[in-house]
Short mmCIF file of C-alpha atoms in Angstrom, two decimals:
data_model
loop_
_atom_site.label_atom_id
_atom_site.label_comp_id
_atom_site.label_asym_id
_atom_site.label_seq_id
_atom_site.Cartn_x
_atom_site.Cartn_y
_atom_site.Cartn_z
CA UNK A 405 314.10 222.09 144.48
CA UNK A 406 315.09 219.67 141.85
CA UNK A 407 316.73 221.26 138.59
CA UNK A 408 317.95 219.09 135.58
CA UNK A 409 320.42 220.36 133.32
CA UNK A 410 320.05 218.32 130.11
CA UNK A 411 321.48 218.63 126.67
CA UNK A 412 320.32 218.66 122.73
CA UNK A 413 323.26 215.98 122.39
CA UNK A 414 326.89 214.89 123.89
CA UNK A 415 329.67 217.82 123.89
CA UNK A 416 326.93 221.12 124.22
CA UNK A 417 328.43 222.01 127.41
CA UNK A 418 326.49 220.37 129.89
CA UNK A 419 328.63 220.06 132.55
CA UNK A 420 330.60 223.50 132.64
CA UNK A 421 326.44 224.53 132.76
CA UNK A 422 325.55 222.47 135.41
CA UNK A 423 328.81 223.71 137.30
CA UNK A 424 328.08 227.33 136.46
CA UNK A 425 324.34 226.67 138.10
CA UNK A 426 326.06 225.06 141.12
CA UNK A 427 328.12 227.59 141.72
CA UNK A 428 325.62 230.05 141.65
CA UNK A 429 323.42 228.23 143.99
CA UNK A 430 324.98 228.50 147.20
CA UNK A 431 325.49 226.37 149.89
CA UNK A 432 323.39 222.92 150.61
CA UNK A 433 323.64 222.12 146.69
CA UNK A 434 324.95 218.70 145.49
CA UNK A 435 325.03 217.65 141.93
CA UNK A 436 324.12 214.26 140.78
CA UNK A 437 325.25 212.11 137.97
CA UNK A 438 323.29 209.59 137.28
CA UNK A 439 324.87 207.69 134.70
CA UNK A 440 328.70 208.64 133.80
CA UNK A 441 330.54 206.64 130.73
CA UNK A 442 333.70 206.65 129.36
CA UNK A 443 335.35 207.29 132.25
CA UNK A 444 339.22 207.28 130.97
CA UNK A 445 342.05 208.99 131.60
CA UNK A 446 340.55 212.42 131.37
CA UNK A 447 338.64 214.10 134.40
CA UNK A 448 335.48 212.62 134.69
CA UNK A 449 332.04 215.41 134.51
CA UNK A 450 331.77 214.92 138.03
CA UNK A 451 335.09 215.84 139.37
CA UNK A 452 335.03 218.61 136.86
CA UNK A 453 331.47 220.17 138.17
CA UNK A 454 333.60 219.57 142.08
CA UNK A 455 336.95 221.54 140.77
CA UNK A 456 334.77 224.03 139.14
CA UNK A 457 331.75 225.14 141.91
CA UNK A 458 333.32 223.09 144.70
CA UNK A 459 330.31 221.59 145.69
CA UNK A 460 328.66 218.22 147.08
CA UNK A 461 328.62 215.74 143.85
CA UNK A 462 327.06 212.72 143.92
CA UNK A 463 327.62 209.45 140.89
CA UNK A 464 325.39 206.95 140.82
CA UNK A 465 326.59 205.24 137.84
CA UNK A 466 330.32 204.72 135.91
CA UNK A 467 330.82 202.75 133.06
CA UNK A 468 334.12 202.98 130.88
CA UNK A 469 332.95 202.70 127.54
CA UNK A 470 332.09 206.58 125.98
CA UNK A 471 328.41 204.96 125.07
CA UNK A 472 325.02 205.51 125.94
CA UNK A 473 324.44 204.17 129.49
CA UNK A 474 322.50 201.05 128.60
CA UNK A 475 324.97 200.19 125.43
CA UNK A 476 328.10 200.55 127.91
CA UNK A 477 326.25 198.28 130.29
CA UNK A 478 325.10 195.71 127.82
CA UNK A 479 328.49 195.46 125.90
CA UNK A 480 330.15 194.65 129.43
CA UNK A 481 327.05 192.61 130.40
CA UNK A 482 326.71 195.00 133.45
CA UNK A 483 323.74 195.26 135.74
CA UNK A 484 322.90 199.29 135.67
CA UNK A 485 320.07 200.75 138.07
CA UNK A 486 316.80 201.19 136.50
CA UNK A 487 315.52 205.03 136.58
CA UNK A 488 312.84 204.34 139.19
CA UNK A 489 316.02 203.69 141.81
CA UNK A 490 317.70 206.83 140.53
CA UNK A 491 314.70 209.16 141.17
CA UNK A 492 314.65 207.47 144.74
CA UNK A 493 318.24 208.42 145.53
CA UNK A 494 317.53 211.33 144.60
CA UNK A 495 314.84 211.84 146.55
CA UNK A 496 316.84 210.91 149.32
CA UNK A 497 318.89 213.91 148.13
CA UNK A 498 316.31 216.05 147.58
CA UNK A 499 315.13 215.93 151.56
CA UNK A 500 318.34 216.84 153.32
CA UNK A 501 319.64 219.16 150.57
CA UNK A 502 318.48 222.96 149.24
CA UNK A 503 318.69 222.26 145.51
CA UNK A 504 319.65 219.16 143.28
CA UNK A 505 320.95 219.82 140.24
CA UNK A 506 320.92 216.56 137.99
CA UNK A 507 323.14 216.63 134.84
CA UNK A 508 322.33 214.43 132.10
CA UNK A 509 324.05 211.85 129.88
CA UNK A 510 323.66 213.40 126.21
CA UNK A 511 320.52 214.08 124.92
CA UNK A 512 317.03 213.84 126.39
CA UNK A 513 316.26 210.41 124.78
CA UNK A 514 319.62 208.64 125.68
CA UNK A 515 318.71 205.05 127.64
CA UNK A 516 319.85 205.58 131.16
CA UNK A 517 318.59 201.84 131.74
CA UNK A 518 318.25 198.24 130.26
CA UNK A 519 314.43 199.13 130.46
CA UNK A 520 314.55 202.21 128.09
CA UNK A 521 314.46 204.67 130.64
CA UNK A 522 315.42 208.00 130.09
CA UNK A 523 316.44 211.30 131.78
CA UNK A 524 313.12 212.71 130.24
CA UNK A 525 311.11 209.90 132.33
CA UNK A 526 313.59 210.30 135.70
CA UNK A 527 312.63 214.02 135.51
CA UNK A 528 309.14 213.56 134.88
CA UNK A 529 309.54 210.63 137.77
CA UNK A 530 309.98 212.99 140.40
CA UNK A 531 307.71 216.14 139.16
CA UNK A 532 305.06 213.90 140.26
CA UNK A 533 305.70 215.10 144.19
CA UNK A 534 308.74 217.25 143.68
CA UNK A 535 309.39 221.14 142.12
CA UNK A 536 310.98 220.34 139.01
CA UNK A 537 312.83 222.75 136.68
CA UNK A 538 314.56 221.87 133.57
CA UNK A 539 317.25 223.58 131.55
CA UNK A 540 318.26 222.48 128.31
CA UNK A 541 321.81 223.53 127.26
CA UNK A 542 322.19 223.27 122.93
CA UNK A 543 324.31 224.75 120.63
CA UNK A 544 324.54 228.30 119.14
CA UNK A 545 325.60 227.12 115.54
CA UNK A 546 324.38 225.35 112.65
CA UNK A 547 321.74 222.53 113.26
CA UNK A 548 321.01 223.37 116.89
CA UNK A 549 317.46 224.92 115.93
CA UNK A 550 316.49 221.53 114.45
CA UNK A 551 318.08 219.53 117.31
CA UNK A 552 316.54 221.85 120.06
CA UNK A 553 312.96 222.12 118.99
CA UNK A 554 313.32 218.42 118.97
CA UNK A 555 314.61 218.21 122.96
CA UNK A 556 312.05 220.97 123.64
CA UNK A 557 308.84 218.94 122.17
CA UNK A 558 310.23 215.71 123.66
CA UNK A 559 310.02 217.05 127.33
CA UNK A 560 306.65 218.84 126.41
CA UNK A 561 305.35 215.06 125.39
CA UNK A 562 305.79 214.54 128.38
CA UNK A 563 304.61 217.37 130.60
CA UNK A 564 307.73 219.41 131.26
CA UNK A 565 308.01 222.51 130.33
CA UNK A 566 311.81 223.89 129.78
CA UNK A 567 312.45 226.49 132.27
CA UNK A 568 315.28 228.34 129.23
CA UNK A 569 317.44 227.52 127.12
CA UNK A 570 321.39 227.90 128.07
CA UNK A 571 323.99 228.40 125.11
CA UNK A 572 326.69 226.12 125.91
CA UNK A 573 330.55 227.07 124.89
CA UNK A 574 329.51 230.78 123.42
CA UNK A 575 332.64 231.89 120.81
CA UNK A 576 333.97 235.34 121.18
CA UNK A 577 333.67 235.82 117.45
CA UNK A 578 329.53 235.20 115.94
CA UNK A 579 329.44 233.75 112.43
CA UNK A 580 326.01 234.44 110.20
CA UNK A 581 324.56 231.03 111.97
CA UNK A 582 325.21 232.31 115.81
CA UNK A 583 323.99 235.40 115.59
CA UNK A 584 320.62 234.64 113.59
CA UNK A 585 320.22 231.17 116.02
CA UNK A 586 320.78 233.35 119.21
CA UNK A 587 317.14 235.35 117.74
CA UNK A 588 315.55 232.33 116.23
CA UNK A 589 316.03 229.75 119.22
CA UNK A 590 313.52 231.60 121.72
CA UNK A 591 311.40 232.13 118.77
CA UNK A 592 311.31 228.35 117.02
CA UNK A 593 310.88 226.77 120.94
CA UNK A 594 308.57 229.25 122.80
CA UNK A 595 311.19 228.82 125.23
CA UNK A 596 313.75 231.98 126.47
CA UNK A 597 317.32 232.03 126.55
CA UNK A 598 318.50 232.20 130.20
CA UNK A 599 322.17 231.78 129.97
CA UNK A 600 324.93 232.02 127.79
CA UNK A 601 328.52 230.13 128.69
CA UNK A 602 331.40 231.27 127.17
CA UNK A 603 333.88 229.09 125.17
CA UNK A 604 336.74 228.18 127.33
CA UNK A 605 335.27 228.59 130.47
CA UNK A 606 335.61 225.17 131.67
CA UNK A 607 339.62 226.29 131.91
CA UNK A 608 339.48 228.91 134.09
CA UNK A 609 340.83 228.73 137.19
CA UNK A 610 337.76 227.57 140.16
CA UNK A 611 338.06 231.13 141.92
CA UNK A 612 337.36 233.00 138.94
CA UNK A 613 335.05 230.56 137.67
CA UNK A 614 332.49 231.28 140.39
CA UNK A 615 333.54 234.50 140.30
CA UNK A 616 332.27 234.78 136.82
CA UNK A 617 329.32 232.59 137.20
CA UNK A 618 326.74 234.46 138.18
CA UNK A 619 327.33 236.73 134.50
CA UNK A 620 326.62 233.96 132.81
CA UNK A 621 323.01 233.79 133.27
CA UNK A 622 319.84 236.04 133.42
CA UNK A 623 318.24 234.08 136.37
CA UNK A 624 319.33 232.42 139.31
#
């Protein structure tokens, strides 16, 4: 089984969801990056999703400018795989391993290649002959019901259907906006809420990350 974990935009919590899924999925799961950028001096998604479920990661991609893929490349004048050679390696992946989880670079629409490629089009890429599920991870407060029915009728266009929708970094305290969006999400996408992170959970220590994992969300 394939699952992609993709996000309304950059900084919803993508990758403390995609560990949190890893984690939960037992062994024989590897995580794949297709495209990381602006690697720096802080831990890259990767190594975080690693530290955090302690799992098989795989990168196909690092540029260091924090861009979109194909705006990193072209600013360094960098050749960057085209999505058709992504969904192959993963593929590869896909035949040796129980699940692939494949996290995203920002939003849905974000260029993954010089050709316009997206992770919308590597996902719907390999639905053509593999199980495909996709997550979406957004917000909880103000704008996220605009910027989710937006992701939601993107992958719709073309043929995927979101599996749920996954709150990413989930503050103790609601304000007015949280707690109507966590009622009006479901509603405005047709699409359920499977998963809720809590903020901060991306510090906590590996053990009682997994530990805590499986809470976090209403299916495996």
């Amino acid at each position: 089984m394939i699952v992609f974990v993709v996000g309304t935009d950059t900084g919803v919590g993508k990758t403390v969801a995609t560990a949190a899924l890893a984690a939960r999925s037992g062994p024989g799961t590897v995580v794949v990056k297709p495209a990381q950028t602006g690697v720096g001096p802080d831990e890259p998604d990767i190594a975080v999703v690693r530290r955090l479920a302690g799992c098989e990661v795989v990168e196909f991609t690092r540029l260091a400018d924090p861009l979109a893929p194909d705006t990193a490349a072209r600013l360094r004048g960098a050749a960057i795989p085209a999505v058709d050679e992504h969904a192959a390696g993963i593929r590869d992946l896909a035949r040796t391993r129980g699940t692939v989880i494949v996290e995203g670079a920002g939003g849905v629409l974000v260029r993954l290649d010089a050709a316009g490629g997206t992770i919308r089009d590597l996902a719907a890429d390999l639905a053509a002959d593999h199980p495909v599920r996709v997550r979406v991870v957004t917000r909880l407060g103000l704008g996220t019901l605009n910027h989710t029915e937006l992701t939601v009728g993107a992958l719709r266009s073309r043929g995927l259907e979101p599996q749920g929708l996954v709150l990413g970094s989930v503050p103790a305290e609601l304000g007015l906006a949280e707690r109507c969006n966590r009622t009006e999400l479901p509603r405005v996408t047709g699409v359920p809420v499977i998963g809720a992170i809590p903020e901060g959970a991306g510090a906590l220590a590996p053990e009682l990350f997994r530990e805590r994992a499986g809470s976090w969300s209403t299916i495996s």
